[in-house]
Amino acid sequence: MKSNPKPRKIKVVTLGCPKNVVDSENLMKQIKTRSIELIHETSTDPADTVIINTCGFIREAKEESIDTILKYVEEKKSGRIRNLTVIGCLSERYKDDLRTEIPEVDRYFGVHNLREIVRSLGTDFKKELVGERHPITPDHYAYLKISEGCDRTCAFCTIPLIRGKHVSKPVEIVVREAETMVNKGVKEIMIIAQDLSSYGLDLYKKQKLKDLLMELANIRNLEWIRLHYAYPARFPQDILPLMREKKNICPYLDIPVQHISENILRRMRRGSSQKEILELITIIRDTVPNIALRTSLMVGHPGETEKEFEELVNFVNKVKFDRLGVFTYSHEEDTYGYSHYRDDIPEEVKTARKDRLMEIQQQISMDLNNNKIGKSFKVIVDGWEGDYYTGRTAFDSPEIDNEVLIKRESTELRTGEFYRVKITGADAFDLYGERCE
Ligand code: SF4
């Protein structure tokens, strides 16, 4: 294979979820050398090589990935870029089809090809840098992936097909990565995986999340640890007292439940019942006071009747999640759902059900935010936009949750620093506040 001359500038475009952000950060750390300048997608600077880290989870994500590829194919045709490489989940799933349909792309790689990607760019793979990252996120927060893949069998999901079996990273490796991040100024770490609840089952034959959190909570200067992508079935409840006791474990949990109707949970093959989910939510809230619960729900799953959707509406009204994401069912090839169910809910009905739930959540979020007016919270400043500094409380994860907006003319705040902020106003998805010390 003719090796490519060393590129001058490489641009990495990351689509999809924070797990892709970590993969891009690991790749960028490997390819960064003195003669290579790295830029991330936000920069409009021309680059001679572009790497697109794609998402292939559901229809919308696939469309966004393909549109992005086609955009850079045009850049290549116009001579503005010389080399176009596509990696990540979409490429893992559809490598052969993509090669046929979009031959202008120089190379397609999947999700387990870090070494090959690095070599294809004419750079050496450095074993000693495995696990290290070239930060894409702001310096004060980072995502820490503690496992790869998933052993669950959810009927609608392509992740196990793309990312493979569940593989936990050893505790000592995860802790070392976290320490390296904190030594470089990171104060907040989002713990991510496909399925956080199963952490350790493969490697230690038992759930190990509690032990991992104990070690992470002892890292000096690590101010906030936040948990994402927990799975309700066989949820490791032994972490809850630790979340209550440890000041630097945020009272925050992202736990996608997807649905609440018994029949739909069974058809989704979620492995947990309505009763179990409701009991778990009560146990979590009883054990960790004031915990912010984020969840994801899916509407329009094959067979979802009006009555079953109304069960979901009642569930959202009753439980009042602090944060909620709603997705419409996407009929994905090679999934159990694709081979066993018809995609029988019309798109407009799926969209109407999603909009209805988000409308209800908007009011719930407004009420919850109004209850915060007059109270003060520890806030981390992420930056500023227009007249406001933007920050977050311990109840808000970056990019997906509420922001705290503080007038810039009223005080001087530094990005990445914590401040005490009194909430003075609210709307559905943001809070307004003023510094109180
Ligand atoms: S837990 Fe279910 S939805 Fe989540 S990645 Fe695994 S199979 Fe997919």
XYZ file of C-alpha atoms and ligand atoms in Angstrom:
445
model
C 0.000 0.000 0.000
C 1.494 3.372 -1.132
C 2.084 5.331 2.151
C 0.683 8.886 2.120
C 3.059 11.857 2.522
C 2.855 13.277 6.113
C -0.196 15.595 6.273
C 0.246 19.144 7.595
C -3.162 19.721 9.140
C -5.689 17.163 10.337
C -9.269 18.053 11.192
C -11.302 15.636 13.314
C -15.097 15.869 13.148
C -16.915 14.026 15.946
C -20.580 13.084 15.649
C -22.807 11.160 18.061
C -22.392 10.547 21.785
C -19.676 11.284 24.369
C -18.248 7.788 23.765
C -17.306 8.991 20.290
C -15.760 12.110 21.850
C -13.464 9.857 23.897
C -12.540 7.824 20.801
C -11.685 11.028 18.899
C -9.628 12.298 21.856
C -7.675 9.028 22.017
C -7.057 9.120 18.243
C -5.962 12.770 18.313
C -3.476 12.011 21.099
C -1.932 9.282 18.947
C -1.596 11.366 15.764
C -0.493 14.610 17.352
C 3.171 15.164 16.495
C 5.378 18.229 15.967
C 4.714 18.243 12.225
C 0.991 17.712 12.496
C -1.444 20.398 13.561
C -4.773 19.113 14.876
C -8.009 21.033 14.606
C -11.461 19.978 15.768
C -14.642 20.373 13.811
C -15.543 23.809 15.172
C -12.571 25.378 13.382
C -13.215 26.665 9.852
C -9.503 26.454 9.100
C -8.745 24.460 5.935
C -7.179 21.080 6.575
C -5.527 18.725 4.128
C -6.841 15.673 5.947
C -10.299 15.269 7.469
C -11.359 12.395 9.723
C -15.094 12.027 10.372
C -15.979 9.989 13.465
C -19.522 8.927 12.644
C -22.614 7.782 14.555
C -24.750 4.924 13.255
C -27.220 4.371 16.099
C -30.567 5.436 14.635
C -31.945 6.933 11.391
C -31.453 10.627 12.262
C -27.881 10.015 13.406
C -27.114 8.029 10.261
C -28.504 10.812 8.066
C -26.396 13.413 9.877
C -23.289 11.253 9.407
C -23.934 10.756 5.687
C -24.646 14.466 5.159
C -21.363 15.293 6.869
C -19.450 12.805 4.698
C -21.021 14.231 1.534
C -20.165 17.782 2.659
C -16.488 16.826 2.897
C -16.612 14.880 -0.359
C -17.491 18.221 -1.975
C -14.534 19.818 -0.167
C -12.314 17.079 -1.596
C -13.720 17.469 -5.115
C -12.979 21.221 -4.876
C -9.385 20.420 -3.860
C -9.712 22.061 -0.423
C -8.874 18.755 1.253
C -6.600 15.974 0.025
C -7.502 13.041 2.258
C -10.883 12.018 3.672
C -11.117 9.224 6.241
C -14.369 7.966 7.798
C -14.382 6.051 11.104
C -16.817 5.204 13.896
C -20.187 3.493 14.245
C -21.762 4.170 10.838
C -18.605 2.955 9.124
C -18.431 -0.093 11.399
C -21.975 -1.043 10.384
C -21.997 -0.164 6.684
C -18.338 -0.140 5.596
C -18.902 -2.156 2.399
C -22.055 -0.267 1.329
C -20.339 3.077 1.979
C -17.303 2.069 -0.063
C -19.615 1.344 -3.000
C -21.888 4.343 -2.590
C -19.334 7.010 -1.605
C -16.044 5.889 -3.229
C -14.539 9.400 -2.910
C -13.680 8.653 0.704
C -10.057 7.430 0.895
C -10.486 5.027 3.794
C -13.248 3.588 5.943
C -12.496 2.191 9.414
C -14.705 0.758 12.156
C -14.677 1.371 15.912
C -11.877 -1.041 16.852
C -9.176 0.118 14.402
C -7.226 2.819 16.283
C -3.839 1.316 15.334
C -4.722 0.998 11.609
C -6.157 4.529 11.460
C -3.031 6.011 13.039
C -0.792 4.126 10.589
C -2.929 5.063 7.577
C -2.103 8.702 8.320
C 1.626 7.991 8.121
C 2.091 8.295 11.908
C 3.341 5.682 14.384
C 1.052 4.020 16.902
C 2.386 4.762 20.397
C 1.446 2.040 22.895
C 2.477 4.254 25.793
C -0.242 6.761 24.856
C -3.143 4.287 24.959
C -5.885 5.750 27.179
C -4.423 9.243 26.940
C -6.490 11.976 25.342
C -6.063 15.158 23.344
C -8.882 17.153 24.954
C -11.823 18.173 22.815
C -13.920 19.215 25.813
C -13.140 22.429 27.737
C -10.163 21.926 30.084
C -12.234 21.703 33.271
C -14.394 18.677 32.375
C -13.898 15.365 30.586
C -15.628 12.097 29.711
C -14.162 8.885 31.117
C -15.229 5.699 29.320
C -15.039 2.755 31.761
C -16.147 -0.022 29.415
C -16.907 -0.754 25.782
C -19.768 -2.657 24.184
C -22.926 -4.178 25.679
C -24.280 -7.644 26.528
C -27.901 -6.551 26.793
C -30.404 -7.562 24.097
C -32.732 -4.574 23.692
C -34.885 -5.265 20.648
C -34.360 -1.842 19.004
C -30.648 -1.393 19.614
C -27.715 -1.639 17.217
C -24.999 -0.910 19.785
C -24.072 -4.543 20.586
C -23.788 -5.139 16.806
C -21.498 -2.116 16.387
C -19.488 -2.006 19.594
C -19.468 -5.736 20.422
C -19.587 -7.496 23.777
C -19.306 -5.677 27.113
C -15.632 -5.227 28.081
C -14.805 -3.424 31.346
C -11.576 -1.466 31.729
C -9.631 -2.543 34.841
C -10.225 -0.304 37.871
C -6.550 0.684 38.119
C -6.474 1.775 34.455
C -9.617 3.883 34.872
C -8.270 5.468 38.068
C -4.936 6.243 36.398
C -6.746 7.888 33.456
C -8.794 9.974 35.886
C -5.696 11.008 37.836
C -3.966 12.035 34.594
C -6.993 14.151 33.691
C -7.157 15.817 37.115
C -3.410 16.522 37.026
C -4.086 18.387 33.773
C -6.753 20.577 35.364
C -9.952 18.560 34.932
C -12.330 19.134 37.860
C -15.432 17.314 36.615
C -15.557 13.824 35.121
C -18.569 12.238 33.400
C -18.382 8.464 33.818
C -19.725 6.906 30.598
C -20.281 3.467 29.087
C -22.938 1.729 27.017
C -24.147 0.027 30.196
C -22.706 1.417 33.436
C -24.603 -1.083 35.605
C -22.672 -4.085 34.268
C -19.256 -2.604 35.003
C -16.915 -5.322 36.249
C -19.169 -8.328 35.611
C -16.933 -9.610 32.787
C -13.569 -8.871 34.413
C -14.263 -9.457 38.132
C -17.355 -11.665 37.870
C -19.158 -9.111 40.055
C -20.406 -5.543 39.796
C -17.494 -3.263 40.519
C -18.927 0.229 40.075
C -19.001 0.921 43.821
C -15.314 0.029 44.241
C -14.405 2.158 41.247
C -16.360 5.144 42.588
C -14.702 4.795 45.999
C -11.278 5.119 44.358
C -12.318 7.965 42.063
C -13.895 9.869 44.964
C -10.506 9.800 46.722
C -8.736 11.627 43.906
C -7.691 15.056 45.242
C -9.021 18.055 43.276
C -11.629 15.929 41.488
C -14.642 18.052 42.467
C -17.471 16.433 40.541
C -18.041 12.840 39.406
C -21.170 12.304 37.326
C -22.786 9.035 36.274
C -24.269 8.430 32.819
C -25.943 5.482 31.034
C -26.927 3.331 34.003
C -29.239 0.412 33.158
C -32.272 -0.230 35.396
C -32.196 -4.040 35.371
C -29.674 -5.347 37.941
C -28.791 -1.750 38.845
C -25.894 -1.734 41.422
C -27.826 -0.219 44.344
C -24.713 -0.451 46.539
C -23.453 2.769 44.907
C -26.369 4.811 46.313
C -25.141 5.279 49.923
C -21.772 6.287 48.447
C -23.487 8.881 46.229
C -25.163 10.250 49.384
C -21.964 10.350 51.434
C -19.267 11.432 48.998
C -19.388 15.215 48.425
C -17.684 14.943 45.040
C -20.094 12.398 43.572
C -22.827 14.536 42.015
C -26.409 13.815 43.143
C -27.146 13.066 39.523
C -27.953 9.856 37.674
C -28.672 9.269 33.997
C -30.703 6.036 33.810
C -32.549 5.413 30.508
C -35.738 3.377 31.182
C -37.142 3.678 27.634
C -40.775 2.803 28.558
C -43.089 1.798 31.438
C -45.845 -0.278 29.841
C -45.387 -3.930 30.835
C -46.130 -5.146 27.314
C -43.751 -2.679 25.601
C -40.947 -3.343 28.117
C -41.333 -7.045 27.270
C -41.341 -6.363 23.505
C -38.266 -4.124 23.931
C -36.590 -7.028 25.820
C -35.501 -4.615 28.542
C -35.373 -7.291 31.246
C -37.134 -5.169 33.853
C -40.793 -4.816 34.799
C -42.894 -1.742 35.479
C -42.933 -2.598 39.182
C -39.137 -3.000 39.310
C -38.549 0.346 37.572
C -40.932 2.228 39.869
C -39.434 0.580 42.963
C -35.900 1.392 41.796
C -36.753 5.072 41.265
C -38.210 5.227 44.785
C -35.137 3.532 46.292
C -32.786 5.902 44.431
C -34.701 8.995 45.572
C -35.059 7.723 49.145
C -31.351 6.898 49.416
C -29.912 9.991 47.700
C -31.985 13.065 48.697
C -32.397 15.727 45.980
C -30.821 13.495 43.339
C -31.448 14.746 39.790
C -32.718 11.886 37.629
C -32.228 11.990 33.858
C -33.841 9.379 31.656
C -34.494 8.547 28.010
C -37.837 7.300 26.722
C -38.726 5.803 23.356
C -42.095 6.307 21.684
C -43.557 4.563 18.650
C -42.088 1.117 19.379
C -43.798 -1.532 17.205
C -47.142 -2.419 18.746
C -47.334 0.639 21.049
C -51.072 1.271 21.464
C -52.669 4.602 22.402
C -53.375 3.078 25.829
C -49.723 2.052 26.317
C -48.594 5.513 25.289
C -51.005 7.011 27.863
C -49.288 4.818 30.479
C -46.047 6.584 29.522
C -47.741 9.993 29.780
C -48.979 9.145 33.299
C -45.517 7.849 34.228
C -43.822 11.104 33.163
C -46.452 13.173 35.008
C -46.112 11.019 38.131
C -42.330 10.567 38.358
C -41.370 14.104 37.243
C -37.846 13.367 36.011
C -35.487 16.296 36.346
C -34.141 15.742 32.850
C -35.764 13.842 29.996
C -34.808 12.893 26.425
C -37.429 11.332 24.114
C -36.580 9.350 20.984
C -38.819 7.885 18.297
C -38.393 4.225 17.409
C -36.093 3.646 14.416
C -36.483 0.320 12.561
C -32.814 -0.730 12.410
C -31.626 -3.659 10.282
C -30.123 -6.670 12.049
C -31.839 -5.831 15.344
C -34.298 -8.231 17.003
C -37.049 -5.675 16.421
C -36.305 -5.554 12.693
C -36.652 -9.300 12.227
C -39.585 -9.825 14.639
C -41.799 -6.726 14.408
C -43.373 -4.554 11.742
C -42.625 -0.831 12.053
C -46.379 -0.277 12.425
C -46.566 3.139 14.086
C -46.768 5.941 11.470
C -43.952 8.557 11.660
C -46.407 11.384 12.312
C -47.841 9.469 15.289
C -44.321 8.829 16.621
C -43.503 12.532 16.318
C -46.800 13.594 17.912
C -46.157 11.285 20.879
C -42.607 12.619 21.272
C -43.817 16.236 21.128
C -46.544 15.542 23.691
C -44.063 14.094 26.191
C -41.619 16.973 25.661
C -44.445 19.474 26.220
C -45.298 17.809 29.535
C -41.604 17.735 30.485
C -41.248 21.423 29.675
C -43.852 22.258 32.316
C -42.314 19.834 34.826
C -38.879 21.365 34.254
C -40.342 24.875 34.597
C -41.925 23.973 37.958
C -38.734 22.298 39.219
C -36.676 25.303 38.137
C -39.076 27.740 39.794
C -38.565 25.851 43.058
C -34.872 26.735 42.829
C -35.460 30.513 42.836
C -34.044 32.094 45.985
C -31.760 29.129 46.694
C -27.998 29.202 46.152
C -25.928 26.490 44.463
C -22.297 25.636 43.710
C -21.900 26.416 40.011
C -19.064 25.653 37.599
C -18.531 28.233 34.860
C -18.238 26.708 31.387
C -17.740 29.986 29.494
C -19.891 32.848 28.263
C -22.367 33.672 25.517
C -23.434 37.210 24.700
C -24.232 39.057 27.944
C -24.086 35.987 30.141
C -21.600 33.635 31.722
C -22.836 30.060 31.293
C -22.496 27.595 34.116
C -24.007 24.471 35.614
C -25.029 23.138 38.991
C -24.190 19.616 40.205
C -27.612 18.636 38.803
C -26.670 19.457 35.204
C -24.405 17.649 32.787
C -22.665 19.549 29.967
C -24.329 19.961 26.578
C -27.596 18.177 27.523
C -28.982 19.783 30.696
C -29.888 23.184 32.128
C -27.484 26.102 32.223
C -27.158 28.787 34.869
C -26.876 32.213 33.225
C -25.087 34.982 35.140
C -24.965 38.543 33.818
C -21.389 39.401 32.737
C -21.744 43.041 33.695
C -22.527 42.063 37.296
C -19.244 40.312 38.123
C -16.043 38.781 36.767
C -15.979 34.980 36.594
C -13.343 32.601 35.297
C -14.113 29.590 33.087
C -13.519 26.328 34.883
C -13.916 27.871 38.361
C -16.639 27.169 40.920
C -18.745 29.935 42.441
C -21.711 30.159 44.790
C -24.689 31.452 42.811
C -28.115 32.534 44.058
C -30.923 31.702 41.609
C -32.977 34.778 40.785
C -35.028 33.583 37.828
C -35.930 30.535 35.742
C -37.381 29.377 32.531
C -38.109 25.836 31.371
C -34.553 24.759 30.659
C -32.316 27.490 32.094
C -31.766 29.275 35.381
C -30.692 32.884 35.980
C -28.531 33.765 38.918
C -26.146 36.148 40.596
C -22.862 35.449 42.315
C -23.288 35.440 46.095
C -19.653 35.059 47.220
S -28.351 -1.354 27.194
Fe -29.759 -1.786 25.524
S -30.075 0.241 24.622
Fe -28.227 0.384 25.833
S -26.520 -0.053 24.477
Fe -27.114 -1.979 25.451
S -28.561 -2.954 24.040
Fe -28.404 -0.768 23.503
